[in-house]
């Protein structure tokens, strides 16, 4: 029989968010915690995404923790293998291994209003925790569209985030569904060895050159000998991106020059006018994420690649039928169709104070206070929650800001003393989200004329943060107790003969 374990804090997930939370807990002197991970190793999205060509589109020195600089990044934009190795290094360096509970998929989390704690059922045992930090991330559960006839396809089918390395694509007729950040890395990586590659493109992306290069041995030695040089490099990369934010969030018209540069990038690599027309977006650059690649357009222009400028309508045996009526025979289908971002599956497994799931609470759209806490779910916090995503910079910056908020949240619970919990006020959540959504109307993501994965089913952008990372850090520097109710546990029988109901007090 699996044992039950009680901890002060349970962290769900071991990607950047979960490992960052674990490190921050230890730095705050908290060691009574576990990290629940459904897989057999750490790494999150950088463990799951191992497709050919997988790499980050944020510079290495910015896509790493400020408290764990890596002077030995081999390239300015690192590949999946090196990022995963970095996360393993962080795990070892900060002593996180004893806290890991691998192969522990969370099946259900339920708030116990009397005990003021979370009861957690996993695939390998049960836990209870006073505080839960959900760091499952928005890019963890692949989305495969419901295509008629797909079940009857006789060949190989897999998602880019679940790459089948045992299946050899050499000499095969392959269909790539989607043209997002994963697809533009996969296409150049597999194009030279497949017999044919058919790219089903609903909407073309804007693709800019990727300024990638090897980081020299001299640079790495300098960063090891003089760590402040790596800090300076990181600061410069951060500052440049902060200066760009206004064009995305306030003045989308300023992106016109960038759009001209992107069109010139297409013209340099694609000489066929008909293909160039297929690959040129009709929406404002920045409305969807701007992708970076030096090899995507040259690969697409090769004779064994065909671009179907429509989505996949249906599958008839081994024949794929596009929305434009075109038909293509293939041996394998690779879906690069993204993830459950605005409808994260973990929300279906979290049940709050009223017994309803987080998915039900968010049925009209995700919303939380400062991207962290949700109404009706006491002592529950999410890392990379609603409206914390970025369109042009490093998510590690946002994660570290949320870790500041987590640390102060736990300090406030310590100050309150006794058995206490913090429940965010619905009015505070609504006020925060009204402010965010009002600002969102001015952004290129709402006004740029595209339909992106940033938007939920109601057309609301519940994914991105409409400001600078510096501003978000200021907003999450500390917990404002006026935005919360303090919940107190009933007195136990050892202190009183009666058991009064659970009380609420207004935090001042």
PDB file of N, CA and C in Angstrom, residues 134-168:
ATOM      1  N   UNK A 134       1.593  25.029  -8.330  1.00  0.00           N
ATOM      2  CA  UNK A 134       1.375  24.327  -9.593  1.00  0.00           C
ATOM      3  C   UNK A 134       2.282  24.922 -10.657  1.00  0.00           C
ATOM      4  N   UNK A 135       3.256  24.118 -11.091  1.00  0.00           N
ATOM      5  CA  UNK A 135       4.219  24.576 -12.092  1.00  0.00           C
ATOM      6  C   UNK A 135       4.228  23.619 -13.279  1.00  0.00           C
ATOM      7  N   UNK A 136       3.040  23.230 -13.709  1.00  0.00           N
ATOM      8  CA  UNK A 136       2.938  22.283 -14.815  1.00  0.00           C
ATOM      9  C   UNK A 136       3.237  22.932 -16.159  1.00  0.00           C
ATOM     10  N   UNK A 137       3.091  24.255 -16.240  1.00  0.00           N
ATOM     11  CA  UNK A 137       3.449  24.959 -17.465  1.00  0.00           C
ATOM     12  C   UNK A 137       2.408  24.831 -18.551  1.00  0.00           C
ATOM     13  N   UNK A 138       2.286  25.847 -19.408  1.00  0.00           N
ATOM     14  CA  UNK A 138       1.289  25.820 -20.483  1.00  0.00           C
ATOM     15  C   UNK A 138       1.720  25.001 -21.695  1.00  0.00           C
ATOM     16  N   UNK A 139       2.998  24.636 -21.779  1.00  0.00           N
ATOM     17  CA  UNK A 139       3.496  23.896 -22.946  1.00  0.00           C
ATOM     18  C   UNK A 139       3.841  22.464 -22.559  1.00  0.00           C
ATOM     19  N   UNK A 140       2.908  21.819 -21.848  1.00  0.00           N
ATOM     20  CA  UNK A 140       3.190  20.474 -21.344  1.00  0.00           C
ATOM     21  C   UNK A 140       2.287  19.397 -21.920  1.00  0.00           C
ATOM     22  N   UNK A 141       1.092  19.760 -22.326  1.00  0.00           N
ATOM     23  CA  UNK A 141       0.147  18.767 -22.841  1.00  0.00           C
ATOM     24  C   UNK A 141      -0.153  19.042 -24.313  1.00  0.00           C
ATOM     25  N   UNK A 142       0.331  18.183 -25.214  1.00  0.00           N
ATOM     26  CA  UNK A 142       0.174  18.418 -26.648  1.00  0.00           C
ATOM     27  C   UNK A 142      -1.287  18.436 -27.082  1.00  0.00           C
ATOM     28  N   UNK A 143      -1.544  19.255 -28.076  1.00  0.00           N
ATOM     29  CA  UNK A 143      -2.887  19.322 -28.657  1.00  0.00           C
ATOM     30  C   UNK A 143      -2.847  18.737 -30.070  1.00  0.00           C
ATOM     31  N   UNK A 144      -3.629  17.710 -30.299  1.00  0.00           N
ATOM     32  CA  UNK A 144      -3.790  17.147 -31.636  1.00  0.00           C
ATOM     33  C   UNK A 144      -5.235  17.389 -32.060  1.00  0.00           C
ATOM     34  N   UNK A 145      -5.450  18.065 -33.183  1.00  0.00           N
ATOM     35  CA  UNK A 145      -6.816  18.378 -33.596  1.00  0.00           C
ATOM     36  C   UNK A 145      -7.612  17.122 -33.936  1.00  0.00           C
ATOM     37  N   UNK A 146      -8.918  17.224 -33.800  1.00  0.00           N
ATOM     38  CA  UNK A 146      -9.809  16.110 -34.110  1.00  0.00           C
ATOM     39  C   UNK A 146     -10.060  16.104 -35.615  1.00  0.00           C
ATOM     40  N   UNK A 147      -9.230  15.362 -36.332  1.00  0.00           N
ATOM     41  CA  UNK A 147      -9.315  15.309 -37.794  1.00  0.00           C
ATOM     42  C   UNK A 147     -10.110  14.078 -38.205  1.00  0.00           C
ATOM     43  N   UNK A 148     -11.191  14.246 -38.952  1.00  0.00           N
ATOM     44  CA  UNK A 148     -11.968  13.083 -39.396  1.00  0.00           C
ATOM     45  C   UNK A 148     -11.100  12.086 -40.160  1.00  0.00           C
ATOM     46  N   UNK A 149     -11.206  10.817 -39.782  1.00  0.00           N
ATOM     47  CA  UNK A 149     -10.482   9.771 -40.473  1.00  0.00           C
ATOM     48  C   UNK A 149      -9.092   9.504 -39.951  1.00  0.00           C
ATOM     49  N   UNK A 150      -8.616  10.294 -38.983  1.00  0.00           N
ATOM     50  CA  UNK A 150      -7.242  10.118 -38.504  1.00  0.00           C
ATOM     51  C   UNK A 150      -7.035   8.738 -37.883  1.00  0.00           C
ATOM     52  N   UNK A 151      -8.050   8.222 -37.208  1.00  0.00           N
ATOM     53  CA  UNK A 151      -7.926   6.912 -36.572  1.00  0.00           C
ATOM     54  C   UNK A 151      -7.675   5.799 -37.584  1.00  0.00           C
ATOM     55  N   UNK A 152      -8.096   6.020 -38.821  1.00  0.00           N
ATOM     56  CA  UNK A 152      -7.920   4.995 -39.847  1.00  0.00           C
ATOM     57  C   UNK A 152      -6.647   5.125 -40.659  1.00  0.00           C
ATOM     58  N   UNK A 153      -5.782   6.079 -40.289  1.00  0.00           N
ATOM     59  CA  UNK A 153      -4.532   6.272 -41.037  1.00  0.00           C
ATOM     60  C   UNK A 153      -3.608   5.077 -40.772  1.00  0.00           C
ATOM     61  N   UNK A 154      -3.110   4.411 -41.822  1.00  0.00           N
ATOM     62  CA  UNK A 154      -2.318   3.197 -41.624  1.00  0.00           C
ATOM     63  C   UNK A 154      -0.854   3.444 -41.267  1.00  0.00           C
ATOM     64  N   UNK A 155      -0.385   4.687 -41.399  1.00  0.00           N
ATOM     65  CA  UNK A 155       1.019   4.979 -41.153  1.00  0.00           C
ATOM     66  C   UNK A 155       1.287   5.422 -39.730  1.00  0.00           C
ATOM     67  N   UNK A 156       2.394   6.133 -39.556  1.00  0.00           N
ATOM     68  CA  UNK A 156       2.836   6.597 -38.235  1.00  0.00           C
ATOM     69  C   UNK A 156       2.292   7.994 -37.948  1.00  0.00           C
ATOM     70  N   UNK A 157       1.836   8.207 -36.724  1.00  0.00           N
ATOM     71  CA  UNK A 157       1.325   9.509 -36.295  1.00  0.00           C
ATOM     72  C   UNK A 157       1.912   9.853 -34.933  1.00  0.00           C
ATOM     73  N   UNK A 158       2.480  11.047 -34.801  1.00  0.00           N
ATOM     74  CA  UNK A 158       2.920  11.505 -33.480  1.00  0.00           C
ATOM     75  C   UNK A 158       2.997  13.025 -33.452  1.00  0.00           C
ATOM     76  N   UNK A 159       3.005  13.570 -32.251  1.00  0.00           N
ATOM     77  CA  UNK A 159       3.113  15.013 -32.022  1.00  0.00           C
ATOM     78  C   UNK A 159       4.587  15.367 -31.854  1.00  0.00           C
ATOM     79  N   UNK A 160       4.926  16.596 -32.196  1.00  0.00           N
ATOM     80  CA  UNK A 160       6.325  17.029 -32.081  1.00  0.00           C
ATOM     81  C   UNK A 160       6.861  16.903 -30.662  1.00  0.00           C
ATOM     82  N   UNK A 161       5.984  17.044 -29.657  1.00  0.00           N
ATOM     83  CA  UNK A 161       6.418  16.951 -28.264  1.00  0.00           C
ATOM     84  C   UNK A 161       6.480  15.514 -27.761  1.00  0.00           C
ATOM     85  N   UNK A 162       6.123  14.577 -28.596  1.00  0.00           N
ATOM     86  CA  UNK A 162       6.212  13.153 -28.258  1.00  0.00           C
ATOM     87  C   UNK A 162       6.897  12.433 -29.426  1.00  0.00           C
ATOM     88  N   UNK A 163       8.042  12.933 -29.810  1.00  0.00           N
ATOM     89  CA  UNK A 163       8.731  12.445 -31.005  1.00  0.00           C
ATOM     90  C   UNK A 163       9.093  10.968 -30.862  1.00  0.00           C
ATOM     91  N   UNK A 164       8.790  10.201 -31.905  1.00  0.00           N
ATOM     92  CA  UNK A 164       9.114   8.775 -31.902  1.00  0.00           C
ATOM     93  C   UNK A 164      10.482   8.584 -32.552  1.00  0.00           C
ATOM     94  N   UNK A 165      11.513   8.454 -31.725  1.00  0.00           N
ATOM     95  CA  UNK A 165      12.874   8.332 -32.234  1.00  0.00           C
ATOM     96  C   UNK A 165      13.163   6.937 -32.797  1.00  0.00           C
ATOM     97  N   UNK A 166      12.263   5.990 -32.561  1.00  0.00           N
ATOM     98  CA  UNK A 166      12.443   4.647 -33.114  1.00  0.00           C
ATOM     99  C   UNK A 166      11.934   4.555 -34.556  1.00  0.00           C
ATOM    100  N   UNK A 167      11.209   5.567 -34.988  1.00  0.00           N
ATOM    101  CA  UNK A 167      10.673   5.560 -36.351  1.00  0.00           C
ATOM    102  C   UNK A 167      11.594   6.367 -37.257  1.00  0.00           C
ATOM    103  N   UNK A 168      12.118   5.719 -38.272  1.00  0.00           N
ATOM    104  CA  UNK A 168      13.059   6.363 -39.184  1.00  0.00           C
ATOM    105  C   UNK A 168      12.303   7.039 -40.329  1.00  0.00           C
TER     106      UNK A 168
END
